[in-house]
Short mmCIF file of C-alpha atoms and ligand atoms in Angstrom, two decimals:
data_model
loop_
_atom_site.label_atom_id
_atom_site.label_comp_id
_atom_site.label_asym_id
_atom_site.label_seq_id
_atom_site.Cartn_x
_atom_site.Cartn_y
_atom_site.Cartn_z
CA UNK A 1 -16.30 -43.65 -20.96
CA UNK A 2 -19.18 -42.24 -19.43
CA UNK A 3 -17.11 -40.83 -16.80
CA UNK A 4 -15.10 -39.13 -19.69
CA UNK A 5 -18.06 -37.96 -20.94
CA UNK A 6 -19.48 -36.42 -18.10
CA UNK A 7 -15.93 -34.38 -17.35
CA UNK A 8 -15.95 -33.28 -21.13
CA UNK A 9 -19.44 -31.68 -20.40
CA UNK A 10 -18.36 -30.02 -17.21
CA UNK A 11 -15.75 -28.85 -18.68
CA UNK A 12 -17.22 -27.54 -21.37
CA UNK A 13 -19.73 -25.66 -20.20
CA UNK A 14 -17.84 -23.96 -17.12
CA UNK A 15 -15.78 -22.63 -20.42
CA UNK A 16 -18.50 -21.79 -21.73
CA UNK A 17 -20.41 -19.77 -18.57
CA UNK A 18 -16.52 -18.06 -18.48
CA UNK A 19 -16.32 -16.76 -21.55
CA UNK A 20 -20.28 -15.59 -21.27
CA UNK A 21 -19.48 -13.90 -18.00
CA UNK A 22 -16.47 -11.78 -19.77
CA UNK A 23 -18.18 -10.84 -22.38
CA UNK A 24 -20.79 -9.19 -20.32
CA UNK A 25 -18.46 -7.75 -18.45
CA UNK A 26 -16.32 -6.52 -21.65
CA UNK A 27 -19.71 -5.43 -23.44
CA UNK A 28 -21.37 -3.51 -20.20
CA UNK A 29 -17.66 -1.72 -19.53
CA UNK A 30 -18.25 2.25 -20.16
CA UNK A 31 -15.43 4.01 -21.17
CA UNK A 32 -14.88 8.13 -20.13
CA UNK A 33 -15.56 9.96 -22.80
CA UNK A 34 -12.90 12.36 -22.86
CA UNK A 35 -11.19 12.07 -26.42
CA UNK A 36 -11.81 16.52 -26.22
CA UNK A 37 -10.83 17.54 -23.20
CA UNK A 38 -7.26 18.85 -22.71
CA UNK A 39 -5.80 18.68 -19.55
CA UNK A 40 -3.15 21.24 -20.09
CA UNK A 41 -1.79 23.74 -17.62
CA UNK A 42 -3.56 21.76 -14.91
CA UNK A 43 -1.95 20.06 -12.02
CA UNK A 44 -3.34 16.97 -10.48
CA UNK A 45 -2.05 14.84 -7.84
CA UNK A 46 -2.59 11.46 -7.43
CA UNK A 47 -2.05 9.26 -4.44
CA UNK A 48 -0.85 5.96 -4.51
CA UNK A 49 0.01 6.90 -8.24
CA UNK A 50 2.67 4.54 -8.06
CA UNK A 51 0.27 1.28 -8.25
CA UNK A 52 -2.90 -0.19 -9.46
CA UNK A 53 -5.43 1.88 -10.39
CA UNK A 54 -3.83 5.07 -9.53
CA UNK A 55 -0.56 4.13 -11.69
CA UNK A 56 -2.80 3.77 -14.29
CA UNK A 57 -4.95 7.08 -13.78
CA UNK A 58 -1.55 8.69 -13.57
CA UNK A 59 -0.88 7.09 -17.07
CA UNK A 60 -4.47 8.24 -18.65
CA UNK A 61 -3.69 11.90 -17.23
CA UNK A 62 0.13 12.07 -18.54
CA UNK A 63 -1.80 11.51 -22.22
CA UNK A 64 -4.20 14.19 -21.44
CA UNK A 65 -1.11 16.21 -20.97
CA UNK A 66 -1.98 17.52 -17.30
CA UNK A 67 1.27 17.96 -14.66
CA UNK A 68 0.38 15.00 -12.41
CA UNK A 69 1.85 14.66 -9.02
CA UNK A 70 2.72 11.14 -7.81
CA UNK A 71 2.20 11.38 -4.09
CA UNK A 72 3.22 7.58 -2.65
CA UNK A 73 4.72 6.37 0.37
CA UNK A 74 7.99 4.55 -1.50
CA UNK A 75 9.56 7.22 -3.01
CA UNK A 76 11.98 4.70 -5.47
CA UNK A 77 9.03 2.88 -6.17
CA UNK A 78 6.94 5.94 -7.37
CA UNK A 79 10.16 7.36 -9.21
CA UNK A 80 10.11 3.47 -11.47
CA UNK A 81 6.58 4.43 -12.19
CA UNK A 82 7.08 7.63 -13.50
CA UNK A 83 10.24 6.73 -15.71
CA UNK A 84 7.98 3.60 -17.20
CA UNK A 85 5.11 6.22 -18.02
CA UNK A 86 7.22 8.76 -19.19
CA UNK A 87 8.80 6.12 -21.38
CA UNK A 88 5.81 4.57 -22.77
CA UNK A 89 4.11 8.06 -23.45
CA UNK A 90 7.06 10.32 -23.98
CA UNK A 91 4.94 13.13 -21.53
CA UNK A 92 7.56 14.22 -18.64
CA UNK A 93 5.62 16.83 -16.73
CA UNK A 94 4.99 13.93 -14.03
CA UNK A 95 7.11 14.55 -10.45
CA UNK A 96 6.59 12.16 -7.14
CA UNK A 97 6.72 13.64 -3.64
CA UNK A 98 6.87 11.38 -0.22
CA UNK A 99 3.36 10.89 1.11
CA UNK A 100 2.29 8.89 4.01
CA UNK A 101 -1.51 8.91 4.98
CA UNK A 102 -0.98 6.93 7.74
CA UNK A 103 1.45 9.50 9.00
CA UNK A 104 -0.26 12.84 10.34
CA UNK A 105 3.10 14.60 10.17
CA UNK A 106 3.87 13.09 6.78
CA UNK A 107 0.69 14.83 5.29
CA UNK A 108 1.55 17.83 6.68
CA UNK A 109 5.45 17.31 5.24
CA UNK A 110 3.46 16.86 1.74
CA UNK A 111 1.47 19.55 1.86
CA UNK A 112 4.52 22.03 3.41
CA UNK A 113 6.25 21.03 0.33
CA UNK A 114 3.63 20.89 -2.12
CA UNK A 115 2.32 24.81 -1.89
CA UNK A 116 6.01 25.59 -1.69
CA UNK A 117 7.14 23.99 -5.24
CA UNK A 118 3.67 24.17 -6.96
CA UNK A 119 2.10 26.99 -8.35
CA UNK A 120 -1.66 25.39 -8.36
CA UNK A 121 -3.79 22.54 -7.98
CA UNK A 122 -6.82 21.51 -9.65
CA UNK A 123 -7.61 17.92 -9.13
CA UNK A 124 -7.15 15.76 -6.17
CA UNK A 125 -7.59 12.03 -6.55
CA UNK A 126 -7.73 10.20 -3.53
CA UNK A 127 -6.93 7.04 -4.68
CA UNK A 128 -4.52 5.16 -2.21
CA UNK A 129 -5.82 2.66 0.06
CA UNK A 130 -5.04 -0.76 1.69
CA UNK A 131 -7.22 -3.52 2.43
CA UNK A 132 -7.23 -6.20 5.46
CA UNK A 133 -3.69 -5.94 7.24
CA UNK A 134 -4.12 -9.60 9.17
CA UNK A 135 -3.28 -7.99 12.94
CA UNK A 136 -4.53 -4.92 14.21
CA UNK A 137 -1.95 -2.05 14.20
CA UNK A 138 -2.23 1.25 15.56
CA UNK A 139 0.11 4.35 13.80
CA UNK A 140 2.39 6.61 15.79
CA UNK A 141 -1.02 8.70 15.72
CA UNK A 142 -2.95 6.54 17.81
CA UNK A 143 -5.20 5.43 14.58
CA UNK A 144 -5.57 1.95 13.00
CA UNK A 145 -3.80 1.32 10.58
CA UNK A 146 -7.09 0.66 7.84
CA UNK A 147 -9.42 3.92 8.52
CA UNK A 148 -6.00 5.80 9.34
CA UNK A 149 -4.42 4.77 5.39
CA UNK A 150 -7.95 5.03 4.28
CA UNK A 151 -9.83 7.57 5.71
CA UNK A 152 -8.32 9.74 8.03
CA UNK A 153 -5.28 10.32 6.20
CA UNK A 154 -7.18 11.80 3.30
CA UNK A 155 -9.20 13.33 5.35
CA UNK A 156 -6.35 15.65 6.83
CA UNK A 157 -4.81 15.71 3.30
CA UNK A 158 -7.60 17.01 1.36
CA UNK A 159 -8.54 19.93 4.17
CA UNK A 160 -4.84 20.77 4.21
CA UNK A 161 -5.07 21.15 0.17
CA UNK A 162 -8.29 23.39 0.44
CA UNK A 163 -7.15 26.77 0.56
CA UNK A 164 -4.59 26.30 -1.95
CA UNK A 165 -6.67 24.51 -4.68
CA UNK A 166 -9.55 27.54 -4.12
CA UNK A 167 -7.17 29.52 -5.27
CA UNK A 168 -6.29 27.91 -8.35
CA UNK A 169 -10.16 28.26 -9.42
CA UNK A 170 -12.68 25.87 -9.97
CA UNK A 171 -11.51 22.22 -8.65
CA UNK A 172 -12.20 18.66 -8.20
CA UNK A 173 -11.79 16.33 -5.13
CA UNK A 174 -12.35 12.50 -6.07
CA UNK A 175 -12.40 9.81 -3.63
CA UNK A 176 -11.81 6.61 -4.92
CA UNK A 177 -14.26 3.91 -2.38
CA UNK A 178 -16.02 0.56 -2.96
CA UNK A 179 -18.97 -0.72 -3.02
CA UNK A 180 -17.88 -3.07 -0.27
CA UNK A 181 -18.76 0.03 1.45
CA UNK A 182 -22.16 -1.61 1.87
CA UNK A 183 -21.02 -4.61 4.61
CA UNK A 184 -19.87 -1.09 6.44
CA UNK A 185 -21.03 0.40 9.22
CA UNK A 186 -19.44 3.46 11.52
CA UNK A 187 -19.31 2.44 15.17
CA UNK A 188 -17.94 5.60 16.61
CA UNK A 189 -16.96 3.80 20.03
CA UNK A 190 -14.91 1.51 17.72
CA UNK A 191 -13.10 3.88 15.08
CA UNK A 192 -9.73 3.18 16.06
CA UNK A 193 -10.62 -0.79 16.63
CA UNK A 194 -10.69 -0.02 20.31
CA UNK A 195 -13.18 -2.73 20.96
CA UNK A 196 -13.09 -5.31 18.10
CA UNK A 197 -10.86 -5.87 14.94
CA UNK A 198 -12.05 -7.54 11.86
CA UNK A 199 -9.47 -7.04 8.91
CA UNK A 200 -11.84 -7.36 6.41
CA UNK A 201 -14.89 -5.24 7.36
CA UNK A 202 -13.11 -2.35 8.65
CA UNK A 203 -12.48 -2.20 5.25
CA UNK A 204 -16.07 -1.71 4.35
CA UNK A 205 -16.26 0.54 7.26
CA UNK A 206 -13.50 3.15 5.61
CA UNK A 207 -14.92 2.75 2.08
CA UNK A 208 -18.69 4.21 3.56
CA UNK A 209 -16.78 6.99 5.67
CA UNK A 210 -15.29 7.87 2.04
CA UNK A 211 -18.58 8.50 0.75
CA UNK A 212 -20.18 9.85 3.94
CA UNK A 213 -17.47 12.66 3.56
CA UNK A 214 -18.05 13.08 0.21
CA UNK A 215 -21.88 14.00 1.23
CA UNK A 216 -20.17 16.56 4.05
CA UNK A 217 -17.82 17.65 2.33
CA UNK A 218 -19.84 18.76 -0.98
CA UNK A 219 -22.03 20.69 1.58
CA UNK A 220 -19.13 22.42 3.13
CA UNK A 221 -17.62 23.31 -0.54
CA UNK A 222 -20.99 25.00 -1.85
CA UNK A 223 -20.63 28.05 -3.82
CA UNK A 224 -16.53 27.49 -4.06
CA UNK A 225 -16.73 26.30 -7.03
CA UNK A 226 -14.81 22.85 -6.20
CA UNK A 227 -16.86 19.64 -6.67
CA UNK A 228 -16.10 16.73 -4.84
CA UNK A 229 -17.49 12.78 -6.01
CA UNK A 230 -16.47 9.54 -5.28
CA UNK A 231 -16.42 6.10 -7.24
CA UNK A 232 -16.72 2.72 -7.31
CA UNK A 233 -13.56 1.51 -9.51
CA UNK A 234 -15.25 -2.27 -10.16
CA UNK A 235 -12.94 -5.00 -9.67
CA UNK A 236 -9.61 -4.36 -10.35
CA UNK A 237 -6.38 -6.79 -10.97
CA UNK A 238 -4.23 -5.03 -8.76
CA UNK A 239 -2.09 -5.91 -5.57
CA UNK A 240 -5.01 -4.47 -3.39
CA UNK A 241 -5.35 -8.17 -2.05
CA UNK A 242 -1.78 -9.01 -1.96
CA UNK A 243 -1.71 -8.38 2.09
CA UNK A 244 -2.90 -11.81 2.45
CA UNK A 245 -2.01 -15.20 1.22
CA UNK A 246 -5.34 -16.47 1.06
CA UNK A 247 -6.71 -13.69 -0.88
CA UNK A 248 -3.42 -13.84 -3.27
CA UNK A 249 -5.06 -16.84 -4.21
CA UNK A 250 -8.33 -15.70 -4.76
CA UNK A 251 -6.65 -12.56 -6.74
CA UNK A 252 -4.80 -14.67 -8.94
CA UNK A 253 -8.09 -17.08 -9.99
CA UNK A 254 -10.63 -14.58 -10.18
CA UNK A 255 -8.57 -11.80 -11.46
CA UNK A 256 -7.28 -13.81 -14.54
CA UNK A 257 -10.69 -14.64 -15.75
CA UNK A 258 -13.04 -11.60 -14.86
CA UNK A 259 -11.12 -8.84 -13.13
CA UNK A 260 -10.46 -5.29 -14.94
CA UNK A 261 -7.11 -4.48 -15.93
CA UNK A 262 -6.46 -1.27 -13.86
CA UNK A 263 -6.40 0.60 -17.30
CA UNK A 264 -9.90 -0.04 -17.80
CA UNK A 265 -10.26 0.11 -13.57
CA UNK A 266 -8.73 3.89 -14.14
CA UNK A 267 -11.76 4.84 -16.51
CA UNK A 268 -13.92 6.71 -13.92
CA UNK A 269 -11.24 8.41 -12.45
CA UNK A 270 -10.17 10.04 -15.57
CA UNK A 271 -14.18 10.47 -16.76
CA UNK A 272 -14.60 12.72 -13.46
CA UNK A 273 -11.01 14.36 -13.55
CA UNK A 274 -11.32 15.44 -16.72
CA UNK A 275 -14.99 15.25 -18.53
CA UNK A 276 -16.53 18.26 -19.01
CA UNK A 277 -20.15 16.55 -18.57
CA UNK A 278 -19.39 16.81 -14.49
CA UNK A 279 -19.25 20.28 -14.60
CA UNK A 280 -20.50 21.37 -11.19
CA UNK A 281 -21.60 18.25 -10.53
CA UNK A 282 -20.84 17.26 -6.75
CA UNK A 283 -21.51 14.88 -3.80
CA UNK A 284 -22.14 11.83 -6.06
CA UNK A 285 -20.78 8.17 -5.81
CA UNK A 286 -20.05 7.08 -9.76
CA UNK A 287 -19.88 3.37 -11.07
CA UNK A 288 -18.76 2.91 -14.62
CA UNK A 289 -18.72 6.85 -15.33
CA UNK A 290 -22.50 6.80 -14.07
CA UNK A 291 -23.67 8.18 -11.08
CA UNK A 292 -25.18 5.82 -8.75
CA UNK A 293 -27.75 6.31 -5.54
CA UNK A 294 -26.17 4.60 -2.87
CA UNK A 295 -27.73 2.82 -0.13
CA UNK A 296 -29.44 4.66 2.38
CA UNK A 297 -26.42 4.46 5.13
CA UNK A 298 -24.22 6.34 2.55
CA UNK A 299 -27.04 9.13 2.89
CA UNK A 300 -27.12 9.30 6.46
CA UNK A 301 -25.98 13.25 6.49
CA UNK A 302 -26.63 12.86 10.71
CA UNK A 303 -23.62 10.68 10.63
CA UNK A 304 -21.51 11.87 7.64
CA UNK A 305 -21.71 15.42 10.47
CA UNK A 306 -20.49 13.55 13.17
CA UNK A 307 -17.84 11.45 11.33
CA UNK A 308 -16.09 14.74 10.18
CA UNK A 309 -16.18 16.14 14.16
CA UNK A 310 -14.74 13.28 15.30
CA UNK A 311 -12.30 13.15 12.28
CA UNK A 312 -11.17 17.06 12.63
CA UNK A 313 -10.25 15.79 16.20
CA UNK A 314 -8.59 12.92 15.70
CA UNK A 315 -6.62 14.02 13.06
CA UNK A 316 -5.46 17.54 14.64
CA UNK A 317 -7.02 19.84 12.44
CA UNK A 318 -8.75 21.29 15.03
CA UNK A 319 -7.72 21.17 18.44
N1 LIG B 401 -8.95 -3.17 -6.87
C1 LIG B 401 -10.14 -3.09 -6.76
O1 LIG B 401 -10.65 -4.16 -7.54
C2 LIG B 401 -10.71 -2.07 -6.32
C3 LIG B 401 -12.23 -2.47 -5.82
C4 LIG B 401 -12.75 -1.20 -5.55
C5 LIG B 401 -11.88 -0.31 -4.50
N2 LIG B 401 -10.42 -0.26 -5.06
C6 LIG B 401 -9.92 1.18 -4.44
O2 LIG B 401 -9.06 1.32 -5.34
C7 LIG B 401 -7.80 1.89 -4.21
C8 LIG B 401 -6.97 1.64 -5.33
O3 LIG B 401 -6.72 0.29 -4.83
P1 LIG B 401 -5.63 -0.66 -6.20
O4 LIG B 401 -6.87 -1.21 -6.30
O5 LIG B 401 -5.08 0.02 -7.29
O6 LIG B 401 -4.58 -1.48 -4.84
P2 LIG B 401 -2.87 -1.06 -5.30
O7 LIG B 401 -2.29 -1.70 -6.38
O8 LIG B 401 -2.48 -2.03 -3.60
O9 LIG B 401 -2.45 0.49 -5.16
C9 LIG B 401 -2.87 0.85 -3.60
C10 LIG B 401 -2.08 2.23 -3.69
O10 LIG B 401 -2.55 2.91 -2.68
C11 LIG B 401 -0.60 3.26 -1.93
N3 LIG B 401 -0.66 3.15 -0.52
C12 LIG B 401 -0.74 2.43 0.31
N4 LIG B 401 -0.88 2.50 1.66
C13 LIG B 401 -0.29 4.02 1.68
C14 LIG B 401 0.00 5.41 2.26
N5 LIG B 401 -0.08 4.53 3.80
N6 LIG B 401 0.63 6.28 2.09
C15 LIG B 401 0.50 6.10 0.55
N7 LIG B 401 0.26 5.72 -0.22
C16 LIG B 401 -0.36 4.53 0.45
C17 LIG B 401 -0.27 2.42 -2.35
O11 LIG B 401 1.19 2.21 -2.13
P3 LIG B 401 2.69 1.21 -2.15
O12 LIG B 401 2.87 1.02 -3.56
O13 LIG B 401 3.67 1.84 -1.53
O14 LIG B 401 2.25 0.30 -1.51
C18 LIG B 401 -0.44 2.20 -3.84
O15 LIG B 401 0.10 2.61 -4.58
C19 LIG B 401 -8.08 1.85 -3.47
O16 LIG B 401 -8.63 2.87 -2.59
C20 LIG B 401 -9.18 0.90 -3.39
O17 LIG B 401 -9.67 0.82 -2.06
C21 LIG B 401 -9.96 -0.71 -5.47
C1 LIG B 402 4.64 21.40 -16.21
O1 LIG B 402 3.18 21.78 -15.67
C2 LIG B 402 2.87 22.77 -14.88
C3 LIG B 402 1.59 23.10 -14.61
O2 LIG B 402 0.92 23.21 -15.93
C4 LIG B 402 3.57 24.48 -15.83
O3 LIG B 402 3.60 25.43 -14.83
C5 LIG B 402 5.17 23.80 -16.06
O4 LIG B 402 5.77 24.81 -16.82
C6 LIG B 402 5.26 22.39 -16.70
N1 LIG B 402 6.77 22.11 -16.90
C7 LIG B 402 7.26 21.78 -17.82
C8 LIG B 402 8.94 21.32 -17.63
O5 LIG B 402 6.72 21.35 -19.09
C1 LIG B 403 -12.73 11.85 0.46
O1 LIG B 403 -12.39 11.01 1.73
C2 LIG B 403 -11.52 11.50 2.49
C3 LIG B 403 -11.39 10.29 4.07
O2 LIG B 403 -12.57 9.44 3.55
C4 LIG B 403 -12.35 12.48 3.27
O3 LIG B 403 -11.14 13.23 4.02
C5 LIG B 403 -11.97 13.71 2.11
O4 LIG B 403 -12.74 14.87 2.76
C6 LIG B 403 -12.69 13.42 1.24
N1 LIG B 403 -12.60 13.95 0.09
C7 LIG B 403 -14.15 13.92 -0.67
C8 LIG B 403 -13.85 14.19 -2.37
O5 LIG B 403 -15.17 13.47 0.15
#
């Protein structure tokens, strides 16, 4: 009997703790105050818009009546996402274009096609990202796959689109990074995992690189009317962890209990893309629709500049 009593007590306390945490997460979540912001006539690119936070972002932007271009590596999946959003919102100005961020050639093709077919670019949301391929993988360009997808690819994409964006007037660039940046560091001798590869830590490195880039780029764009900010979306129930079976289980358990829905996780992306409150705000790191000061290593301008120069060379932006 005592045994059963104990079990009941433990279960009761566990359920109570779970409920309290869920309540806390719910009441501290902020929603982008963008009711009065119209985006008609604006064109927005969302990389990785076929899934997860990116897909939710596309849906929220469609509700604001922006033209949205889903840039994704799997165009069939992108088309299915587009059709689903059109069916749900009744809004049809959404298109799908092929972009594989792990291939510099694919990025150049995407940009050429985009410039030929589109009239303007107002917002670029660098959302696509991958986490933890189990084994080190080197891309056709000789770059490590995680770094290529999360950093070098968006670096080249952003730089190739800058001129076109400037022609459209004030613009915004938004980088989806992660709090996991705090576990990262920039080791210039190991950027392509030449010396060692750890699938988990490399994700943190690339997310730190995103914040450093935001800083460096914001300096380079001073006076152009283009702002650049980055954000942590929160912990969100998506396919990000599905690369690895062991993470899939964690993702399933914690995801069902505590993690945010993609629509909630997309709030800070939406806020930065649409809200008038962030007009002219640049070079910042946001969490839960608010600017946050990241740790010292994410504010190291010397490292940011050096990483920029290395990235220019490795992506062939300058020869
Ligand atoms: N989920 C979280 O808790 C969390 C927390 C912090 C930060 N983030 C960040 O949020 C962003 C979005 O992730 P998510 O959680 O929404 O994950 P997700 O569901 O896995 O979505 C990632 C998207 O990126 C795309 N992608 C992957 N590799 C690509 C490539 N080489 N070229 C073009 N697109 C590519 C994927 O396309 P496919 O559909 O073809 O795979 C997918 O659409 C990432 O930058 C991630 O680091 C997420
Ligand atoms: C879609 O949006 C773009 C950019 O605002 C606009 O030029 C175009 O006419 C729109 N297309 C349709 C079919 O509404
Ligand atoms: C976003 O990050 C990518 C690479 O991480 C960088 O190339 C790009 O310039 C950054 N853009 C912003 C907005 O910082």
